[in-house]
mmCIF file with all atom_site columns, C-alpha atoms in Angstrom:
data_model
loop_
_atom_site.group_PDB
_atom_site.id
_atom_site.type_symbol
_atom_site.label_atom_id
_atom_site.label_alt_id
_atom_site.label_comp_id
_atom_site.label_asym_id
_atom_site.label_entity_id
_atom_site.label_seq_id
_atom_site.pdbx_PDB_ins_code
_atom_site.Cartn_x
_atom_site.Cartn_y
_atom_site.Cartn_z
_atom_site.occupancy
_atom_site.B_iso_or_equiv
_atom_site.pdbx_formal_charge
_atom_site.auth_seq_id
_atom_site.auth_comp_id
_atom_site.auth_asym_id
_atom_site.auth_atom_id
_atom_site.pdbx_PDB_model_num
ATOM 1   C CA . UNK A 1 1   ? -150.442 155.205 -30.670 1.00 0.00 ? 15  UNK A CA 1
ATOM 2   C CA . UNK A 1 2   ? -148.077 157.591 -30.422 1.00 0.00 ? 16  UNK A CA 1
ATOM 3   C CA . UNK A 1 3   ? -144.253 156.534 -32.003 1.00 0.00 ? 17  UNK A CA 1
ATOM 4   C CA . UNK A 1 4   ? -140.756 157.049 -30.941 1.00 0.00 ? 18  UNK A CA 1
ATOM 5   C CA . UNK A 1 5   ? -140.235 160.562 -29.817 1.00 0.00 ? 19  UNK A CA 1
ATOM 6   C CA . UNK A 1 6   ? -136.344 161.982 -28.977 1.00 0.00 ? 20  UNK A CA 1
ATOM 7   C CA . UNK A 1 7   ? -135.905 165.139 -26.969 1.00 0.00 ? 21  UNK A CA 1
ATOM 8   C CA . UNK A 1 8   ? -133.715 167.710 -27.759 1.00 0.00 ? 22  UNK A CA 1
ATOM 9   C CA . UNK A 1 9   ? -135.127 167.805 -31.882 1.00 0.00 ? 23  UNK A CA 1
ATOM 10  C CA . UNK A 1 10  ? -132.187 170.163 -32.363 1.00 0.00 ? 24  UNK A CA 1
ATOM 11  C CA . UNK A 1 11  ? -128.980 170.725 -30.006 1.00 0.00 ? 25  UNK A CA 1
ATOM 12  C CA . UNK A 1 12  ? -126.762 172.985 -30.559 1.00 0.00 ? 26  UNK A CA 1
ATOM 13  C CA . UNK A 1 13  ? -123.333 172.235 -28.072 1.00 0.00 ? 27  UNK A CA 1
ATOM 14  C CA . UNK A 1 14  ? -119.898 173.949 -27.522 1.00 0.00 ? 28  UNK A CA 1
ATOM 15  C CA . UNK A 1 15  ? -116.883 171.747 -28.040 1.00 0.00 ? 29  UNK A CA 1
ATOM 16  C CA . UNK A 1 16  ? -115.947 169.790 -24.804 1.00 0.00 ? 30  UNK A CA 1
ATOM 17  C CA . UNK A 1 17  ? -119.482 170.210 -23.452 1.00 0.00 ? 31  UNK A CA 1
ATOM 18  C CA . UNK A 1 18  ? -121.301 166.945 -22.291 1.00 0.00 ? 32  UNK A CA 1
ATOM 19  C CA . UNK A 1 19  ? -124.798 166.557 -25.044 1.00 0.00 ? 33  UNK A CA 1
ATOM 20  C CA . UNK A 1 20  ? -127.933 163.771 -23.367 1.00 0.00 ? 34  UNK A CA 1
ATOM 21  C CA . UNK A 1 21  ? -129.940 162.731 -25.947 1.00 0.00 ? 35  UNK A CA 1
ATOM 22  C CA . UNK A 1 22  ? -133.046 160.979 -24.942 1.00 0.00 ? 36  UNK A CA 1
ATOM 23  C CA . UNK A 1 23  ? -135.587 158.348 -26.533 1.00 0.00 ? 37  UNK A CA 1
ATOM 24  C CA . UNK A 1 24  ? -139.048 157.058 -25.592 1.00 0.00 ? 38  UNK A CA 1
ATOM 25  C CA . UNK A 1 25  ? -139.907 154.130 -27.201 1.00 0.00 ? 39  UNK A CA 1
ATOM 26  C CA . UNK A 1 26  ? -143.454 152.699 -28.643 1.00 0.00 ? 40  UNK A CA 1
ATOM 27  C CA . UNK A 1 27  ? -145.417 151.201 -25.218 1.00 0.00 ? 41  UNK A CA 1
ATOM 28  C CA . UNK A 1 28  ? -144.351 147.918 -25.162 1.00 0.00 ? 42  UNK A CA 1
ATOM 29  C CA . UNK A 1 29  ? -141.564 147.814 -27.364 1.00 0.00 ? 43  UNK A CA 1
ATOM 30  C CA . UNK A 1 30  ? -138.932 145.329 -26.285 1.00 0.00 ? 44  UNK A CA 1
ATOM 31  C CA . UNK A 1 31  ? -136.583 146.311 -29.022 1.00 0.00 ? 45  UNK A CA 1
ATOM 32  C CA . UNK A 1 32  ? -134.415 149.739 -28.823 1.00 0.00 ? 46  UNK A CA 1
ATOM 33  C CA . UNK A 1 33  ? -131.820 151.220 -30.636 1.00 0.00 ? 47  UNK A CA 1
ATOM 34  C CA . UNK A 1 34  ? -129.308 153.759 -31.389 1.00 0.00 ? 48  UNK A CA 1
ATOM 35  C CA . UNK A 1 35  ? -127.721 155.185 -34.898 1.00 0.00 ? 49  UNK A CA 1
ATOM 36  C CA . UNK A 1 36  ? -125.842 158.321 -35.951 1.00 0.00 ? 50  UNK A CA 1
ATOM 37  C CA . UNK A 1 37  ? -126.817 159.904 -39.087 1.00 0.00 ? 51  UNK A CA 1
ATOM 38  C CA . UNK A 1 38  ? -124.020 161.979 -41.201 1.00 0.00 ? 52  UNK A CA 1
ATOM 39  C CA . UNK A 1 39  ? -124.851 164.993 -43.304 1.00 0.00 ? 53  UNK A CA 1
ATOM 40  C CA . UNK A 1 40  ? -125.499 162.899 -46.677 1.00 0.00 ? 54  UNK A CA 1
ATOM 41  C CA . UNK A 1 41  ? -124.961 159.673 -45.022 1.00 0.00 ? 55  UNK A CA 1
ATOM 42  C CA . UNK A 1 42  ? -127.325 156.829 -43.648 1.00 0.00 ? 56  UNK A CA 1
ATOM 43  C CA . UNK A 1 43  ? -127.879 156.207 -40.820 1.00 0.00 ? 57  UNK A CA 1
ATOM 44  C CA . UNK A 1 44  ? -125.219 153.536 -38.685 1.00 0.00 ? 58  UNK A CA 1
ATOM 45  C CA . UNK A 1 45  ? -125.831 151.114 -35.653 1.00 0.00 ? 59  UNK A CA 1
ATOM 46  C CA . UNK A 1 46  ? -124.216 152.548 -33.033 1.00 0.00 ? 60  UNK A CA 1
ATOM 47  C CA . UNK A 1 47  ? -126.070 150.614 -30.107 1.00 0.00 ? 61  UNK A CA 1
ATOM 48  C CA . UNK A 1 48  ? -128.887 148.342 -29.426 1.00 0.00 ? 62  UNK A CA 1
ATOM 49  C CA . UNK A 1 49  ? -130.762 147.546 -26.469 1.00 0.00 ? 63  UNK A CA 1
ATOM 50  C CA . UNK A 1 50  ? -133.190 144.051 -25.427 1.00 0.00 ? 64  UNK A CA 1
ATOM 51  C CA . UNK A 1 51  ? -135.286 145.447 -22.072 1.00 0.00 ? 65  UNK A CA 1
ATOM 52  C CA . UNK A 1 52  ? -132.532 146.891 -19.757 1.00 0.00 ? 66  UNK A CA 1
ATOM 53  C CA . UNK A 1 53  ? -130.283 144.892 -20.906 1.00 0.00 ? 67  UNK A CA 1
ATOM 54  C CA . UNK A 1 54  ? -127.575 146.491 -23.798 1.00 0.00 ? 68  UNK A CA 1
ATOM 55  C CA . UNK A 1 55  ? -126.628 143.625 -26.362 1.00 0.00 ? 69  UNK A CA 1
ATOM 56  C CA . UNK A 1 56  ? -124.513 144.982 -28.558 1.00 0.00 ? 70  UNK A CA 1
ATOM 57  C CA . UNK A 1 57  ? -122.262 148.505 -28.463 1.00 0.00 ? 71  UNK A CA 1
ATOM 58  C CA . UNK A 1 58  ? -119.833 147.753 -30.886 1.00 0.00 ? 72  UNK A CA 1
ATOM 59  C CA . UNK A 1 59  ? -120.863 150.753 -32.816 1.00 0.00 ? 73  UNK A CA 1
ATOM 60  C CA . UNK A 1 60  ? -120.213 153.018 -30.594 1.00 0.00 ? 74  UNK A CA 1
ATOM 61  C CA . UNK A 1 61  ? -117.624 155.363 -31.999 1.00 0.00 ? 75  UNK A CA 1
ATOM 62  C CA . UNK A 1 62  ? -115.437 156.193 -29.013 1.00 0.00 ? 76  UNK A CA 1
ATOM 63  C CA . UNK A 1 63  ? -115.498 156.001 -25.018 1.00 0.00 ? 77  UNK A CA 1
ATOM 64  C CA . UNK A 1 64  ? -116.801 159.186 -25.248 1.00 0.00 ? 78  UNK A CA 1
ATOM 65  C CA . UNK A 1 65  ? -120.020 157.752 -26.331 1.00 0.00 ? 79  UNK A CA 1
ATOM 66  C CA . UNK A 1 66  ? -122.499 156.256 -23.524 1.00 0.00 ? 80  UNK A CA 1
ATOM 67  C CA . UNK A 1 67  ? -125.578 154.875 -23.870 1.00 0.00 ? 81  UNK A CA 1
ATOM 68  C CA . UNK A 1 68  ? -128.751 153.311 -21.133 1.00 0.00 ? 82  UNK A CA 1
ATOM 69  C CA . UNK A 1 69  ? -131.987 151.763 -20.022 1.00 0.00 ? 83  UNK A CA 1
ATOM 70  C CA . UNK A 1 70  ? -132.448 151.484 -16.864 1.00 0.00 ? 84  UNK A CA 1
ATOM 71  C CA . UNK A 1 71  ? -135.923 150.099 -16.843 1.00 0.00 ? 85  UNK A CA 1
ATOM 72  C CA . UNK A 1 72  ? -135.736 149.051 -20.371 1.00 0.00 ? 86  UNK A CA 1
ATOM 73  C CA . UNK A 1 73  ? -138.022 151.667 -21.511 1.00 0.00 ? 87  UNK A CA 1
ATOM 74  C CA . UNK A 1 74  ? -136.532 155.489 -21.942 1.00 0.00 ? 88  UNK A CA 1
ATOM 75  C CA . UNK A 1 75  ? -133.828 155.820 -22.891 1.00 0.00 ? 89  UNK A CA 1
ATOM 76  C CA . UNK A 1 76  ? -130.585 158.645 -23.136 1.00 0.00 ? 90  UNK A CA 1
ATOM 77  C CA . UNK A 1 77  ? -127.401 158.773 -25.294 1.00 0.00 ? 91  UNK A CA 1
ATOM 78  C CA . UNK A 1 78  ? -124.858 160.517 -24.134 1.00 0.00 ? 92  UNK A CA 1
ATOM 79  C CA . UNK A 1 79  ? -122.105 162.089 -25.229 1.00 0.00 ? 93  UNK A CA 1
ATOM 80  C CA . UNK A 1 80  ? -118.921 163.770 -23.259 1.00 0.00 ? 94  UNK A CA 1
ATOM 81  C CA . UNK A 1 81  ? -116.641 166.075 -24.303 1.00 0.00 ? 95  UNK A CA 1
ATOM 82  C CA . UNK A 1 82  ? -117.872 166.302 -27.446 1.00 0.00 ? 96  UNK A CA 1
ATOM 83  C CA . UNK A 1 83  ? -116.118 166.841 -30.780 1.00 0.00 ? 97  UNK A CA 1
ATOM 84  C CA . UNK A 1 84  ? -116.875 168.928 -34.064 1.00 0.00 ? 98  UNK A CA 1
ATOM 85  C CA . UNK A 1 85  ? -116.827 165.047 -35.224 1.00 0.00 ? 99  UNK A CA 1
ATOM 86  C CA . UNK A 1 86  ? -120.357 164.209 -33.483 1.00 0.00 ? 100 UNK A CA 1
ATOM 87  C CA . UNK A 1 87  ? -122.366 166.629 -35.225 1.00 0.00 ? 101 UNK A CA 1
ATOM 88  C CA . UNK A 1 88  ? -124.495 164.581 -36.953 1.00 0.00 ? 102 UNK A CA 1
ATOM 89  C CA . UNK A 1 89  ? -128.557 163.158 -36.047 1.00 0.00 ? 103 UNK A CA 1
ATOM 90  C CA . UNK A 1 90  ? -129.236 160.928 -33.982 1.00 0.00 ? 104 UNK A CA 1
ATOM 91  C CA . UNK A 1 91  ? -131.995 158.497 -34.456 1.00 0.00 ? 105 UNK A CA 1
ATOM 92  C CA . UNK A 1 92  ? -133.455 155.920 -32.349 1.00 0.00 ? 106 UNK A CA 1
ATOM 93  C CA . UNK A 1 93  ? -135.541 153.327 -33.351 1.00 0.00 ? 107 UNK A CA 1
ATOM 94  C CA . UNK A 1 94  ? -137.917 150.670 -31.526 1.00 0.00 ? 108 UNK A CA 1
ATOM 95  C CA . UNK A 1 95  ? -139.045 147.169 -32.926 1.00 0.00 ? 109 UNK A CA 1
ATOM 96  C CA . UNK A 1 96  ? -142.033 144.770 -30.934 1.00 0.00 ? 110 UNK A CA 1
ATOM 97  C CA . UNK A 1 97  ? -139.674 141.795 -29.891 1.00 0.00 ? 111 UNK A CA 1
ATOM 98  C CA . UNK A 1 98  ? -136.174 141.982 -32.092 1.00 0.00 ? 112 UNK A CA 1
ATOM 99  C CA . UNK A 1 99  ? -135.355 139.770 -34.653 1.00 0.00 ? 113 UNK A CA 1
ATOM 100 C CA . UNK A 1 100 ? -137.194 140.724 -37.988 1.00 0.00 ? 114 UNK A CA 1
ATOM 101 C CA . UNK A 1 101 ? -139.716 142.906 -36.076 1.00 0.00 ? 115 UNK A CA 1
ATOM 102 C CA . UNK A 1 102 ? -139.657 146.395 -38.091 1.00 0.00 ? 116 UNK A CA 1
ATOM 103 C CA . UNK A 1 103 ? -137.721 149.452 -36.854 1.00 0.00 ? 117 UNK A CA 1
ATOM 104 C CA . UNK A 1 104 ? -140.047 152.238 -36.271 1.00 0.00 ? 118 UNK A CA 1
ATOM 105 C CA . UNK A 1 105 ? -137.900 155.226 -35.985 1.00 0.00 ? 119 UNK A CA 1
ATOM 106 C CA . UNK A 1 106 ? -138.549 158.540 -34.425 1.00 0.00 ? 120 UNK A CA 1
ATOM 107 C CA . UNK A 1 107 ? -137.673 162.135 -36.500 1.00 0.00 ? 121 UNK A CA 1
ATOM 108 C CA . UNK A 1 108 ? -134.071 162.324 -34.250 1.00 0.00 ? 122 UNK A CA 1
ATOM 109 C CA . UNK A 1 109 ? -131.984 164.830 -32.849 1.00 0.00 ? 123 UNK A CA 1
ATOM 110 C CA . UNK A 1 110 ? -129.754 167.114 -34.698 1.00 0.00 ? 124 UNK A CA 1
ATOM 111 C CA . UNK A 1 111 ? -126.477 167.608 -32.755 1.00 0.00 ? 125 UNK A CA 1
ATOM 112 C CA . UNK A 1 112 ? -124.374 170.866 -33.626 1.00 0.00 ? 126 UNK A CA 1
ATOM 113 C CA . UNK A 1 113 ? -121.067 171.122 -32.318 1.00 0.00 ? 127 UNK A CA 1
ATOM 114 C CA . UNK A 1 114 ? -119.394 174.222 -33.181 1.00 0.00 ? 128 UNK A CA 1
ATOM 115 C CA . UNK B 2 1   ? -115.753 149.910 -46.421 1.00 0.00 ? 17  UNK B CA 1
ATOM 116 C CA . UNK B 2 2   ? -119.596 150.914 -47.629 1.00 0.00 ? 18  UNK B CA 1
ATOM 117 C CA . UNK B 2 3   ? -120.623 147.250 -47.294 1.00 0.00 ? 19  UNK B CA 1
ATOM 118 C CA . UNK B 2 4   ? -124.276 148.417 -48.793 1.00 0.00 ? 20  UNK B CA 1
ATOM 119 C CA . UNK B 2 5   ? -123.581 151.308 -51.995 1.00 0.00 ? 21  UNK B CA 1
ATOM 120 C CA . UNK B 2 6   ? -126.601 153.315 -53.552 1.00 0.00 ? 22  UNK B CA 1
ATOM 121 C CA . UNK B 2 7   ? -125.058 155.062 -55.856 1.00 0.00 ? 23  UNK B CA 1
ATOM 122 C CA . UNK B 2 8   ? -127.209 157.229 -57.769 1.00 0.00 ? 24  UNK B CA 1
ATOM 123 C CA . UNK B 2 9   ? -127.619 159.936 -55.162 1.00 0.00 ? 25  UNK B CA 1
ATOM 124 C CA . UNK B 2 10  ? -130.895 161.416 -56.433 1.00 0.00 ? 26  UNK B CA 1
ATOM 125 C CA . UNK B 2 11  ? -133.101 160.432 -59.291 1.00 0.00 ? 27  UNK B CA 1
ATOM 126 C CA . UNK B 2 12  ? -135.843 162.234 -61.246 1.00 0.00 ? 28  UNK B CA 1
ATOM 127 C CA . UNK B 2 13  ? -139.069 161.045 -62.777 1.00 0.00 ? 29  UNK B CA 1
ATOM 128 C CA . UNK B 2 14  ? -142.106 161.818 -64.401 1.00 0.00 ? 30  UNK B CA 1
ATOM 129 C CA . UNK B 2 15  ? -145.217 161.354 -62.352 1.00 0.00 ? 31  UNK B CA 1
ATOM 130 C CA . UNK B 2 16  ? -147.101 158.171 -63.515 1.00 0.00 ? 32  UNK B CA 1
ATOM 131 C CA . UNK B 2 17  ? -143.798 155.972 -64.510 1.00 0.00 ? 33  UNK B CA 1
ATOM 132 C CA . UNK B 2 18  ? -141.676 153.416 -62.919 1.00 0.00 ? 34  UNK B CA 1
ATOM 133 C CA . UNK B 2 19  ? -139.253 154.536 -60.678 1.00 0.00 ? 35  UNK B CA 1
ATOM 134 C CA . UNK B 2 20  ? -136.466 152.190 -60.029 1.00 0.00 ? 36  UNK B CA 1
ATOM 135 C CA . UNK B 2 21  ? -134.436 152.037 -57.062 1.00 0.00 ? 37  UNK B CA 1
ATOM 136 C CA . UNK B 2 22  ? -130.756 150.374 -57.321 1.00 0.00 ? 38  UNK B CA 1
ATOM 137 C CA . UNK B 2 23  ? -128.740 149.202 -54.069 1.00 0.00 ? 39  UNK B CA 1
ATOM 138 C CA . UNK B 2 24  ? -125.391 146.850 -53.968 1.00 0.00 ? 40  UNK B CA 1
ATOM 139 C CA . UNK B 2 25  ? -123.719 144.639 -50.979 1.00 0.00 ? 41  UNK B CA 1
ATOM 140 C CA . UNK B 2 26  ? -120.562 143.468 -50.483 1.00 0.00 ? 42  UNK B CA 1
ATOM 141 C CA . UNK B 2 27  ? -121.241 140.991 -47.744 1.00 0.00 ? 43  UNK B CA 1
ATOM 142 C CA . UNK B 2 28  ? -122.659 137.247 -48.828 1.00 0.00 ? 44  UNK B CA 1
ATOM 143 C CA . UNK B 2 29  ? -123.755 137.024 -45.343 1.00 0.00 ? 45  UNK B CA 1
ATOM 144 C CA . UNK B 2 30  ? -126.414 139.340 -45.466 1.00 0.00 ? 46  UNK B CA 1
ATOM 145 C CA . UNK B 2 31  ? -130.021 137.347 -45.859 1.00 0.00 ? 47  UNK B CA 1
ATOM 146 C CA . UNK B 2 32  ? -132.648 140.343 -45.302 1.00 0.00 ? 48  UNK B CA 1
ATOM 147 C CA . UNK B 2 33  ? -132.883 143.615 -46.886 1.00 0.00 ? 49  UNK B CA 1
ATOM 148 C CA . UNK B 2 34  ? -135.221 146.004 -46.390 1.00 0.00 ? 50  UNK B CA 1
ATOM 149 C CA . UNK B 2 35  ? -136.637 150.083 -47.671 1.00 0.00 ? 51  UNK B CA 1
ATOM 150 C CA . UNK B 2 36  ? -137.221 152.346 -45.933 1.00 0.00 ? 52  UNK B CA 1
ATOM 151 C CA . UNK B 2 37  ? -138.454 155.933 -47.266 1.00 0.00 ? 53  UNK B CA 1
ATOM 152 C CA . UNK B 2 38  ? -137.865 159.435 -45.339 1.00 0.00 ? 54  UNK B CA 1
ATOM 153 C CA . UNK B 2 39  ? -139.276 162.505 -45.542 1.00 0.00 ? 55  UNK B CA 1
ATOM 154 C CA . UNK B 2 40  ? -137.104 165.564 -44.302 1.00 0.00 ? 56  UNK B CA 1
ATOM 155 C CA . UNK B 2 41  ? -137.434 166.148 -40.697 1.00 0.00 ? 57  UNK B CA 1
ATOM 156 C CA . UNK B 2 42  ? -139.183 163.300 -40.401 1.00 0.00 ? 58  UNK B CA 1
ATOM 157 C CA . UNK B 2 43  ? -137.331 159.620 -39.029 1.00 0.00 ? 59  UNK B CA 1
ATOM 158 C CA . UNK B 2 44  ? -137.119 156.434 -41.865 1.00 0.00 ? 60  UNK B CA 1
ATOM 159 C CA . UNK B 2 45  ? -140.337 154.742 -42.227 1.00 0.00 ? 61  UNK B CA 1
ATOM 160 C CA . UNK B 2 46  ? -140.295 151.254 -43.335 1.00 0.00 ? 62  UNK B CA 1
ATOM 161 C CA . UNK B 2 47  ? -141.356 150.811 -46.610 1.00 0.00 ? 63  UNK B CA 1
ATOM 162 C CA . UNK B 2 48  ? -140.884 146.897 -47.979 1.00 0.00 ? 64  UNK B CA 1
ATOM 163 C CA . UNK B 2 49  ? -138.287 144.077 -46.656 1.00 0.00 ? 65  UNK B CA 1
ATOM 164 C CA . UNK B 2 50  ? -137.544 140.927 -48.604 1.00 0.00 ? 66  UNK B CA 1
ATOM 165 C CA . UNK B 2 51  ? -135.926 137.827 -47.139 1.00 0.00 ? 67  UNK B CA 1
ATOM 166 C CA . UNK B 2 52  ? -132.487 136.326 -49.359 1.00 0.00 ? 68  UNK B CA 1
ATOM 167 C CA . UNK B 2 53  ? -134.715 132.881 -49.406 1.00 0.00 ? 69  UNK B CA 1
ATOM 168 C CA . UNK B 2 54  ? -137.217 135.124 -51.961 1.00 0.00 ? 70  UNK B CA 1
ATOM 169 C CA . UNK B 2 55  ? -136.041 136.932 -55.117 1.00 0.00 ? 71  UNK B CA 1
ATOM 170 C CA . UNK B 2 56  ? -139.227 139.082 -55.274 1.00 0.00 ? 72  UNK B CA 1
ATOM 171 C CA . UNK B 2 57  ? -141.588 140.477 -53.115 1.00 0.00 ? 73  UNK B CA 1
ATOM 172 C CA . UNK B 2 58  ? -144.800 143.172 -53.592 1.00 0.00 ? 74  UNK B CA 1
ATOM 173 C CA . UNK B 2 59  ? -147.171 145.091 -51.825 1.00 0.00 ? 75  UNK B CA 1
ATOM 174 C CA . UNK B 2 60  ? -149.316 147.207 -53.334 1.00 0.00 ? 76  UNK B CA 1
ATOM 175 C CA . UNK B 2 61  ? -147.342 150.277 -55.630 1.00 0.00 ? 77  UNK B CA 1
ATOM 176 C CA . UNK B 2 62  ? -144.084 149.064 -54.196 1.00 0.00 ? 78  UNK B CA 1
ATOM 177 C CA . UNK B 2 63  ? -141.638 145.149 -55.712 1.00 0.00 ? 79  UNK B CA 1
ATOM 178 C CA . UNK B 2 64  ? -138.197 144.641 -54.156 1.00 0.00 ? 80  UNK B CA 1
ATOM 179 C CA . UNK B 2 65  ? -136.236 142.912 -56.594 1.00 0.00 ? 81  UNK B CA 1
ATOM 180 C CA . UNK B 2 66  ? -133.304 140.101 -55.021 1.00 0.00 ? 82  UNK B CA 1
ATOM 181 C CA . UNK B 2 67  ? -130.462 139.238 -57.412 1.00 0.00 ? 83  UNK B CA 1
ATOM 182 C CA . UNK B 2 68  ? -128.324 137.267 -54.778 1.00 0.00 ? 84  UNK B CA 1
ATOM 183 C CA . UNK B 2 69  ? -125.767 136.210 -57.960 1.00 0.00 ? 85  UNK B CA 1
ATOM 184 C CA . UNK B 2 70  ? -125.376 139.808 -58.464 1.00 0.00 ? 86  UNK B CA 1
ATOM 185 C CA . UNK B 2 71  ? -125.995 141.169 -54.878 1.00 0.00 ? 87  UNK B CA 1
ATOM 186 C CA . UNK B 2 72  ? -128.063 143.293 -56.404 1.00 0.00 ? 88  UNK B CA 1
ATOM 187 C CA . UNK B 2 73  ? -131.564 144.598 -55.199 1.00 0.00 ? 89  UNK B CA 1
ATOM 188 C CA . UNK B 2 74  ? -133.920 147.147 -56.567 1.00 0.00 ? 90  UNK B CA 1
ATOM 189 C CA . UNK B 2 75  ? -137.274 148.591 -55.292 1.00 0.00 ? 91  UNK B CA 1
ATOM 190 C CA . UNK B 2 76  ? -139.857 149.161 -58.244 1.00 0.00 ? 92  UNK B CA 1
ATOM 191 C CA . UNK B 2 77  ? -142.261 151.633 -57.660 1.00 0.00 ? 93  UNK B CA 1
ATOM 192 C CA . UNK B 2 78  ? -145.330 152.328 -60.057 1.00 0.00 ? 94  UNK B CA 1
ATOM 193 C CA . UNK B 2 79  ? -146.660 153.772 -61.326 1.00 0.00 ? 95  UNK B CA 1
ATOM 194 C CA . UNK B 2 80  ? -144.781 156.778 -59.321 1.00 0.00 ? 96  UNK B CA 1
ATOM 195 C CA . UNK B 2 81  ? -146.658 159.449 -57.506 1.00 0.00 ? 97  UNK B CA 1
ATOM 196 C CA . UNK B 2 82  ? -145.777 162.991 -55.975 1.00 0.00 ? 98  UNK B CA 1
ATOM 197 C CA . UNK B 2 83  ? -145.633 161.774 -52.416 1.00 0.00 ? 99  UNK B CA 1
ATOM 198 C CA . UNK B 2 84  ? -143.166 159.598 -53.063 1.00 0.00 ? 100 UNK B CA 1
ATOM 199 C CA . UNK B 2 85  ? -140.848 162.192 -53.347 1.00 0.00 ? 101 UNK B CA 1
ATOM 200 C CA . UNK B 2 86  ? -138.413 161.308 -50.215 1.00 0.00 ? 102 UNK B CA 1
ATOM 201 C CA . UNK B 2 87  ? -134.937 159.776 -50.461 1.00 0.00 ? 103 UNK B CA 1
ATOM 202 C CA . UNK B 2 88  ? -134.981 155.922 -49.849 1.00 0.00 ? 104 UNK B CA 1
ATOM 203 C CA . UNK B 2 89  ? -132.698 153.569 -48.520 1.00 0.00 ? 105 UNK B CA 1
ATOM 204 C CA . UNK B 2 90  ? -132.121 150.371 -48.532 1.00 0.00 ? 106 UNK B CA 1
ATOM 205 C CA . UNK B 2 91  ? -130.919 148.533 -45.719 1.00 0.00 ? 107 UNK B CA 1
ATOM 206 C CA . UNK B 2 92  ? -129.660 144.760 -44.545 1.00 0.00 ? 108 UNK B CA 1
ATOM 207 C CA . UNK B 2 93  ? -128.907 142.442 -41.874 1.00 0.00 ? 109 UNK B CA 1
ATOM 208 C CA . UNK B 2 94  ? -126.982 140.317 -40.931 1.00 0.00 ? 110 UNK B CA 1
ATOM 209 C CA . UNK B 2 95  ? -128.630 137.061 -39.767 1.00 0.00 ? 111 UNK B CA 1
ATOM 210 C CA . UNK B 2 96  ? -130.621 138.649 -37.154 1.00 0.00 ? 112 UNK B CA 1
ATOM 211 C CA . UNK B 2 97  ? -127.303 140.896 -35.659 1.00 0.00 ? 113 UNK B CA 1
ATOM 212 C CA . UNK B 2 98  ? -130.301 143.297 -34.876 1.00 0.00 ? 114 UNK B CA 1
ATOM 213 C CA . UNK B 2 99  ? -128.147 146.134 -36.559 1.00 0.00 ? 115 UNK B CA 1
ATOM 214 C CA . UNK B 2 100 ? -129.535 147.491 -40.069 1.00 0.00 ? 116 UNK B CA 1
ATOM 215 C CA . UNK B 2 101 ? -126.621 148.580 -42.152 1.00 0.00 ? 117 UNK B CA 1
ATOM 216 C CA . UNK B 2 102 ? -127.614 151.370 -44.537 1.00 0.00 ? 118 UNK B CA 1
ATOM 217 C CA . UNK B 2 103 ? -126.935 152.326 -47.776 1.00 0.00 ? 119 UNK B CA 1
ATOM 218 C CA . UNK B 2 104 ? -126.146 156.457 -48.599 1.00 0.00 ? 120 UNK B CA 1
ATOM 219 C CA . UNK B 2 105 ? -129.513 156.779 -49.878 1.00 0.00 ? 121 UNK B CA 1
ATOM 220 C CA . UNK B 2 106 ? -130.980 157.932 -53.152 1.00 0.00 ? 122 UNK B CA 1
ATOM 221 C CA . UNK B 2 107 ? -133.559 161.085 -53.332 1.00 0.00 ? 123 UNK B CA 1
ATOM 222 C CA . UNK B 2 108 ? -135.716 160.056 -55.768 1.00 0.00 ? 124 UNK B CA 1
ATOM 223 C CA . UNK B 2 109 ? -138.211 163.249 -56.814 1.00 0.00 ? 125 UNK B CA 1
ATOM 224 C CA . UNK B 2 110 ? -141.620 162.750 -58.747 1.00 0.00 ? 126 UNK B CA 1
ATOM 225 C CA . UNK B 2 111 ? -142.224 165.387 -61.444 1.00 0.00 ? 127 UNK B CA 1
ATOM 226 C CA . UNK B 2 112 ? -145.683 166.023 -62.753 1.00 0.00 ? 128 UNK B CA 1
#
């Protein structure tokens, strides 16, 4: 079956622009996660959904970052007024039911803010 | 502060030999550990995991060892194959908190 997909794969934004990154999880997966991976670093947790409920957003770096999953399937990560330090790969992962279930990652969206 | 550390940015191993990747952590509350493998332009893929109640878990060519007193885990790959060339991330989970904490990664290169 299809894995986690993300779009766009690459996004270039001018500083101050708003961007929206999309994640399509594996069908039937209840849990969805967003991570940010800076160059040369490991992924860092941003936020977590169980169905449509955002249960943890402790990793969002500022109030410019907003994530939603209104119907418990597709999720969008929105970054308002982008800054250069937002340049990173944004990874989405999904798992069947959370807990210790394996998190399956998408290929990521590489965001470059000029 | 970095709670999960992989101190070797890169490792080069001869094909057929053993690859040993190391990871240290600082938070004694971590109770579940994982290794992920990442190829360029792809997302990380799960390799193997271990619960803190065990000290070893084996899956084919991959074995993970956990030393809780030293807050150290390692991944052994034997025999190493060219397809194992990738970046390896160690990650830890905090009592089912649902958010993995990753190390910085180690780039493994298997030479023919």
